[in-house]
Amino acid sequence: MNLAGIDLNLLLVFDAIMRERHVTRAGDLIGLSQPAVSNALNRLRHHLKDDLFIRSSKGMRPTARALELSGPIRASLENLAEALEPVSFDPQTARHSFAIGTNDYCVSTIIPDLVARIEQEAPGVNLRLMSSAGRTFEMLDSQQIDFGVSTFGVIPDRFESRLLLEDEYVLVHRNGHPLANQEITLDRYLAARHLVVSPSGQAEGFVDEALTKEGLTRQVAMVVNSFASAPAIVAQSDLLLAVPRHIAHIFCPKYDLIIRPSLYPGPPEYSSITLVWHSRLSHHPAYAWMREMLQGTVTNLPAPQS
């Protein structure tokens, strides 16, 4: 295609819709009205001979052609922005928005301190947090997010990563629980009723996988999809809950819960929090600054009680 025949601003509109999957929010992102974004999209559809985005109940769904174009267009825009912007990034004066795909654990443990640091050091920087469970790499590729912060297995070569935090699981129960003054043996553990945190809603986790290997099962009485909702339930019941130690450190004092050693402290893939980003962003000063902010926030987290 002859680029002289196309308004390159249309690519900014394309990129904004790809990131937001919503026409109005895309306009807000780049400072255009909803009619202006719709008009630009129609012009781009004409140039590229493709619908690019289809309206659906979940927003603007990209076509196969749009997904094919998204990576090269985003990379080109970032390269152009980097070429035109100063080589340095001044957080005190910068106006920038970062999208982070993360999970309930990180929202509870890392994000509050991160926001406090950003308010002090970079008042013009905004954050958008998105759930990226099972879709982090896809969302990084499609530029819906700039960073992923979660637990991961194998990380594809096109991404770079940094280990932020290693945790272990502990057992918590209410003050006054029948097991409060007893050793939690395996038999007592199996006889108790348990609350499981499972974003997918499945009534099992790594504990159940370990028990199955031993030919054992526990009583899962309730499943919730977030760590934030679990402590209040435990405080009003005789349910046992396995949570990462940093989560226990935050919520147990608020709900008068007791922390006990867990029979199953958890494998690394459940308790290692890793920062992931696309390799194409490695040398951009704004994203390098944000990586250091995340790392520094985690480094300064209060040590959880033993």
PDB file of N, CA and C in Angstrom, residues 70-133:
ATOM      1  N   SER A  70      -2.268  -5.881  14.324  1.00  0.00           N
ATOM      2  CA  SER A  70      -2.106  -5.191  15.610  1.00  0.00           C
ATOM      3  C   SER A  70      -0.663  -5.124  16.070  1.00  0.00           C
ATOM      4  N   GLY A  71       0.067  -6.232  15.979  1.00  0.00           N
ATOM      5  CA  GLY A  71       1.458  -6.242  16.433  1.00  0.00           C
ATOM      6  C   GLY A  71       2.339  -5.295  15.638  1.00  0.00           C
ATOM      7  N   PRO A  72       2.364  -5.401  14.302  1.00  0.00           N
ATOM      8  CA  PRO A  72       3.197  -4.476  13.520  1.00  0.00           C
ATOM      9  C   PRO A  72       2.825  -3.008  13.697  1.00  0.00           C
ATOM     10  N   ILE A  73       1.526  -2.703  13.781  1.00  0.00           N
ATOM     11  CA  ILE A  73       1.121  -1.304  13.957  1.00  0.00           C
ATOM     12  C   ILE A  73       1.552  -0.777  15.314  1.00  0.00           C
ATOM     13  N   ARG A  74       1.334  -1.574  16.377  1.00  0.00           N
ATOM     14  CA  ARG A  74       1.744  -1.139  17.714  1.00  0.00           C
ATOM     15  C   ARG A  74       3.254  -0.945  17.779  1.00  0.00           C
ATOM     16  N   ALA A  75       4.021  -1.884  17.208  1.00  0.00           N
ATOM     17  CA  ALA A  75       5.478  -1.771  17.223  1.00  0.00           C
ATOM     18  C   ALA A  75       5.940  -0.538  16.454  1.00  0.00           C
ATOM     19  N   SER A  76       5.305  -0.274  15.330  1.00  0.00           N
ATOM     20  CA  SER A  76       5.679   0.893  14.524  1.00  0.00           C
ATOM     21  C   SER A  76       5.389   2.193  15.266  1.00  0.00           C
ATOM     22  N   LEU A  77       4.226   2.262  15.914  1.00  0.00           N
ATOM     23  CA  LEU A  77       3.878   3.470  16.667  1.00  0.00           C
ATOM     24  C   LEU A  77       4.835   3.681  17.842  1.00  0.00           C
ATOM     25  N   GLU A  78       5.191   2.585  18.505  1.00  0.00           N
ATOM     26  CA  GLU A  78       6.125   2.709  19.633  1.00  0.00           C
ATOM     27  C   GLU A  78       7.504   3.148  19.162  1.00  0.00           C
ATOM     28  N   ASN A  79       7.948   2.595  18.024  1.00  0.00           N
ATOM     29  CA  ASN A  79       9.250   3.004  17.491  1.00  0.00           C
ATOM     30  C   ASN A  79       9.241   4.471  17.099  1.00  0.00           C
ATOM     31  N   LEU A  80       8.134   4.924  16.497  1.00  0.00           N
ATOM     32  CA  LEU A  80       8.029   6.317  16.109  1.00  0.00           C
ATOM     33  C   LEU A  80       7.996   7.225  17.334  1.00  0.00           C
ATOM     34  N   ALA A  81       7.209   6.823  18.339  1.00  0.00           N
ATOM     35  CA  ALA A  81       7.120   7.620  19.564  1.00  0.00           C
ATOM     36  C   ALA A  81       8.477   7.711  20.252  1.00  0.00           C
ATOM     37  N   GLU A  82       9.194   6.586  20.275  1.00  0.00           N
ATOM     38  CA  GLU A  82      10.505   6.577  20.917  1.00  0.00           C
ATOM     39  C   GLU A  82      11.484   7.460  20.157  1.00  0.00           C
ATOM     40  N   ALA A  83      11.366   7.471  18.827  1.00  0.00           N
ATOM     41  CA  ALA A  83      12.265   8.299  18.024  1.00  0.00           C
ATOM     42  C   ALA A  83      11.992   9.784  18.228  1.00  0.00           C
ATOM     43  N   LEU A  84      10.729  10.136  18.467  1.00  0.00           N
ATOM     44  CA  LEU A  84      10.350  11.541  18.588  1.00  0.00           C
ATOM     45  C   LEU A  84      10.438  12.065  20.016  1.00  0.00           C
ATOM     46  N   GLU A  85      10.293  11.146  20.993  1.00  0.00           N
ATOM     47  CA  GLU A  85      10.326  11.568  22.386  1.00  0.00           C
ATOM     48  C   GLU A  85      11.759  11.744  22.873  1.00  0.00           C
ATOM     49  N   PRO A  86      11.957  12.506  23.956  1.00  0.00           N
ATOM     50  CA  PRO A  86      13.284  12.589  24.552  1.00  0.00           C
ATOM     51  C   PRO A  86      13.738  11.203  25.019  1.00  0.00           C
ATOM     52  N   VAL A  87      15.040  10.992  25.024  1.00  0.00           N
ATOM     53  CA  VAL A  87      15.555   9.687  25.403  1.00  0.00           C
ATOM     54  C   VAL A  87      15.374   9.435  26.898  1.00  0.00           C
ATOM     55  N   SER A  88      15.081  10.460  27.657  1.00  0.00           N
ATOM     56  CA  SER A  88      14.882  10.301  29.096  1.00  0.00           C
ATOM     57  C   SER A  88      13.397  10.358  29.426  1.00  0.00           C
ATOM     58  N   PHE A  89      13.057   9.918  30.620  1.00  0.00           N
ATOM     59  CA  PHE A  89      11.674   9.939  31.098  1.00  0.00           C
ATOM     60  C   PHE A  89      11.665  10.626  32.446  1.00  0.00           C
ATOM     61  N   ASP A  90      10.991  11.756  32.536  1.00  0.00           N
ATOM     62  CA  ASP A  90      10.921  12.514  33.782  1.00  0.00           C
ATOM     63  C   ASP A  90       9.585  12.213  34.451  1.00  0.00           C
ATOM     64  N   PRO A  91       9.562  11.374  35.484  1.00  0.00           N
ATOM     65  CA  PRO A  91       8.291  10.995  36.106  1.00  0.00           C
ATOM     66  C   PRO A  91       7.542  12.171  36.721  1.00  0.00           C
ATOM     67  N   GLN A  92       8.234  13.212  37.138  1.00  0.00           N
ATOM     68  CA  GLN A  92       7.561  14.346  37.766  1.00  0.00           C
ATOM     69  C   GLN A  92       6.689  15.125  36.782  1.00  0.00           C
ATOM     70  N   THR A  93       7.053  15.108  35.504  1.00  0.00           N
ATOM     71  CA  THR A  93       6.307  15.885  34.514  1.00  0.00           C
ATOM     72  C   THR A  93       5.604  15.015  33.478  1.00  0.00           C
ATOM     73  N   ALA A  94       5.866  13.723  33.473  1.00  0.00           N
ATOM     74  CA  ALA A  94       5.336  12.840  32.427  1.00  0.00           C
ATOM     75  C   ALA A  94       3.825  12.676  32.551  1.00  0.00           C
ATOM     76  N   ARG A  95       3.177  12.523  31.416  1.00  0.00           N
ATOM     77  CA  ARG A  95       1.760  12.163  31.338  1.00  0.00           C
ATOM     78  C   ARG A  95       1.679  10.845  30.600  1.00  0.00           C
ATOM     79  N   HIS A  96       1.443   9.797  31.335  1.00  0.00           N
ATOM     80  CA  HIS A  96       1.500   8.468  30.729  1.00  0.00           C
ATOM     81  C   HIS A  96       0.512   7.543  31.434  1.00  0.00           C
ATOM     82  N   SER A  97       0.011   6.567  30.680  1.00  0.00           N
ATOM     83  CA  SER A  97      -0.898   5.569  31.242  1.00  0.00           C
ATOM     84  C   SER A  97      -0.320   4.179  31.005  1.00  0.00           C
ATOM     85  N   PHE A  98      -0.288   3.368  32.047  1.00  0.00           N
ATOM     86  CA  PHE A  98       0.201   1.992  31.956  1.00  0.00           C
ATOM     87  C   PHE A  98      -0.942   1.028  32.254  1.00  0.00           C
ATOM     88  N   ALA A  99      -1.079   0.015  31.428  1.00  0.00           N
ATOM     89  CA  ALA A  99      -2.078  -1.036  31.640  1.00  0.00           C
ATOM     90  C   ALA A  99      -1.372  -2.285  32.161  1.00  0.00           C
ATOM     91  N   ILE A 100      -1.844  -2.801  33.291  1.00  0.00           N
ATOM     92  CA  ILE A 100      -1.226  -3.960  33.927  1.00  0.00           C
ATOM     93  C   ILE A 100      -2.247  -5.081  34.037  1.00  0.00           C
ATOM     94  N   GLY A 101      -1.918  -6.216  33.482  1.00  0.00           N
ATOM     95  CA  GLY A 101      -2.742  -7.411  33.655  1.00  0.00           C
ATOM     96  C   GLY A 101      -2.258  -8.170  34.869  1.00  0.00           C
ATOM     97  N   THR A 102      -3.134  -8.403  35.819  1.00  0.00           N
ATOM     98  CA  THR A 102      -2.679  -8.997  37.071  1.00  0.00           C
ATOM     99  C   THR A 102      -3.781  -9.833  37.704  1.00  0.00           C
ATOM    100  N   ASN A 103      -3.575 -10.215  38.942  1.00  0.00           N
ATOM    101  CA  ASN A 103      -4.540 -11.075  39.631  1.00  0.00           C
ATOM    102  C   ASN A 103      -4.868 -10.506  41.008  1.00  0.00           C
ATOM    103  N   ASP A 104      -5.764 -11.183  41.683  1.00  0.00           N
ATOM    104  CA  ASP A 104      -6.269 -10.748  42.981  1.00  0.00           C
ATOM    105  C   ASP A 104      -5.144 -10.636  44.015  1.00  0.00           C
ATOM    106  N   TYR A 105      -4.209 -11.557  43.981  1.00  0.00           N
ATOM    107  CA  TYR A 105      -3.092 -11.536  44.927  1.00  0.00           C
ATOM    108  C   TYR A 105      -2.310 -10.223  44.804  1.00  0.00           C
ATOM    109  N   CYS A 106      -1.953  -9.857  43.577  1.00  0.00           N
ATOM    110  CA  CYS A 106      -1.140  -8.658  43.372  1.00  0.00           C
ATOM    111  C   CYS A 106      -1.903  -7.387  43.698  1.00  0.00           C
ATOM    112  N   VAL A 107      -3.194  -7.359  43.388  1.00  0.00           N
ATOM    113  CA  VAL A 107      -4.005  -6.188  43.705  1.00  0.00           C
ATOM    114  C   VAL A 107      -4.019  -5.952  45.207  1.00  0.00           C
ATOM    115  N   SER A 108      -4.035  -7.021  45.983  1.00  0.00           N
ATOM    116  CA  SER A 108      -4.079  -6.885  47.443  1.00  0.00           C
ATOM    117  C   SER A 108      -2.719  -6.552  48.043  1.00  0.00           C
ATOM    118  N   THR A 109      -1.637  -7.100  47.483  1.00  0.00           N
ATOM    119  CA  THR A 109      -0.336  -6.992  48.144  1.00  0.00           C
ATOM    120  C   THR A 109       0.572  -5.910  47.578  1.00  0.00           C
ATOM    121  N   ILE A 110       0.582  -5.744  46.262  1.00  0.00           N
ATOM    122  CA  ILE A 110       1.554  -4.862  45.618  1.00  0.00           C
ATOM    123  C   ILE A 110       0.961  -3.515  45.226  1.00  0.00           C
ATOM    124  N   ILE A 111      -0.234  -3.530  44.669  1.00  0.00           N
ATOM    125  CA  ILE A 111      -0.785  -2.324  44.040  1.00  0.00           C
ATOM    126  C   ILE A 111      -0.990  -1.162  45.014  1.00  0.00           C
ATOM    127  N   PRO A 112      -1.497  -1.368  46.240  1.00  0.00           N
ATOM    128  CA  PRO A 112      -1.672  -0.204  47.127  1.00  0.00           C
ATOM    129  C   PRO A 112      -0.382   0.586  47.352  1.00  0.00           C
ATOM    130  N   ASP A 113       0.724  -0.111  47.616  1.00  0.00           N
ATOM    131  CA  ASP A 113       1.995   0.583  47.818  1.00  0.00           C
ATOM    132  C   ASP A 113       2.510   1.187  46.522  1.00  0.00           C
ATOM    133  N   LEU A 114       2.254   0.517  45.392  1.00  0.00           N
ATOM    134  CA  LEU A 114       2.667   1.061  44.097  1.00  0.00           C
ATOM    135  C   LEU A 114       1.956   2.383  43.819  1.00  0.00           C
ATOM    136  N   VAL A 115       0.664   2.441  44.078  1.00  0.00           N
ATOM    137  CA  VAL A 115      -0.104   3.669  43.852  1.00  0.00           C
ATOM    138  C   VAL A 115       0.421   4.795  44.741  1.00  0.00           C
ATOM    139  N   ALA A 116       0.737   4.483  45.977  1.00  0.00           N
ATOM    140  CA  ALA A 116       1.265   5.507  46.890  1.00  0.00           C
ATOM    141  C   ALA A 116       2.586   6.071  46.375  1.00  0.00           C
ATOM    142  N   ARG A 117       3.450   5.205  45.860  1.00  0.00           N
ATOM    143  CA  ARG A 117       4.731   5.670  45.321  1.00  0.00           C
ATOM    144  C   ARG A 117       4.538   6.528  44.086  1.00  0.00           C
ATOM    145  N   ILE A 118       3.619   6.101  43.206  1.00  0.00           N
ATOM    146  CA  ILE A 118       3.381   6.845  41.967  1.00  0.00           C
ATOM    147  C   ILE A 118       2.809   8.224  42.275  1.00  0.00           C
ATOM    148  N   GLU A 119       1.899   8.309  43.244  1.00  0.00           N
ATOM    149  CA  GLU A 119       1.335   9.618  43.594  1.00  0.00           C
ATOM    150  C   GLU A 119       2.420  10.581  44.046  1.00  0.00           C
ATOM    151  N   GLN A 120       3.436  10.080  44.701  1.00  0.00           N
ATOM    152  CA  GLN A 120       4.516  10.935  45.188  1.00  0.00           C
ATOM    153  C   GLN A 120       5.520  11.264  44.090  1.00  0.00           C
ATOM    154  N   GLU A 121       5.871  10.265  43.283  1.00  0.00           N
ATOM    155  CA  GLU A 121       6.976  10.417  42.333  1.00  0.00           C
ATOM    156  C   GLU A 121       6.546  10.767  40.915  1.00  0.00           C
ATOM    157  N   ALA A 122       5.310  10.417  40.545  1.00  0.00           N
ATOM    158  CA  ALA A 122       4.873  10.626  39.162  1.00  0.00           C
ATOM    159  C   ALA A 122       3.383  10.952  39.144  1.00  0.00           C
ATOM    160  N   PRO A 123       3.000  12.153  39.561  1.00  0.00           N
ATOM    161  CA  PRO A 123       1.575  12.480  39.701  1.00  0.00           C
ATOM    162  C   PRO A 123       0.788  12.469  38.394  1.00  0.00           C
ATOM    163  N   GLY A 124       1.478  12.516  37.253  1.00  0.00           N
ATOM    164  CA  GLY A 124       0.781  12.483  35.970  1.00  0.00           C
ATOM    165  C   GLY A 124       0.662  11.102  35.366  1.00  0.00           C
ATOM    166  N   VAL A 125       1.114  10.091  36.085  1.00  0.00           N
ATOM    167  CA  VAL A 125       1.056   8.716  35.584  1.00  0.00           C
ATOM    168  C   VAL A 125      -0.216   8.037  36.080  1.00  0.00           C
ATOM    169  N   ASN A 126      -0.929   7.383  35.173  1.00  0.00           N
ATOM    170  CA  ASN A 126      -2.160   6.671  35.498  1.00  0.00           C
ATOM    171  C   ASN A 126      -1.972   5.166  35.319  1.00  0.00           C
ATOM    172  N   LEU A 127      -2.735   4.404  36.090  1.00  0.00           N
ATOM    173  CA  LEU A 127      -2.701   2.941  35.997  1.00  0.00           C
ATOM    174  C   LEU A 127      -4.071   2.413  35.610  1.00  0.00           C
ATOM    175  N   ARG A 128      -4.089   1.376  34.795  1.00  0.00           N
ATOM    176  CA  ARG A 128      -5.310   0.623  34.494  1.00  0.00           C
ATOM    177  C   ARG A 128      -5.015  -0.834  34.809  1.00  0.00           C
ATOM    178  N   LEU A 129      -5.756  -1.399  35.726  1.00  0.00           N
ATOM    179  CA  LEU A 129      -5.570  -2.801  36.108  1.00  0.00           C
ATOM    180  C   LEU A 129      -6.624  -3.647  35.429  1.00  0.00           C
ATOM    181  N   MET A 130      -6.202  -4.765  34.870  1.00  0.00           N
ATOM    182  CA  MET A 130      -7.108  -5.655  34.163  1.00  0.00           C
ATOM    183  C   MET A 130      -6.843  -7.089  34.595  1.00  0.00           C
ATOM    184  N   SER A 131      -7.897  -7.868  34.697  1.00  0.00           N
ATOM    185  CA  SER A 131      -7.738  -9.295  34.976  1.00  0.00           C
ATOM    186  C   SER A 131      -7.205  -9.973  33.719  1.00  0.00           C
ATOM    187  N   SER A 132      -6.142 -10.728  33.869  1.00  0.00           N
ATOM    188  CA  SER A 132      -5.531 -11.372  32.706  1.00  0.00           C
ATOM    189  C   SER A 132      -5.336 -12.869  32.914  1.00  0.00           C
ATOM    190  N   ALA A 133      -6.119 -13.453  33.802  1.00  0.00           N
ATOM    191  CA  ALA A 133      -5.957 -14.872  34.144  1.00  0.00           C
ATOM    192  C   ALA A 133      -5.998 -15.756  32.906  1.00  0.00           C
TER     193      ALA A 133
END
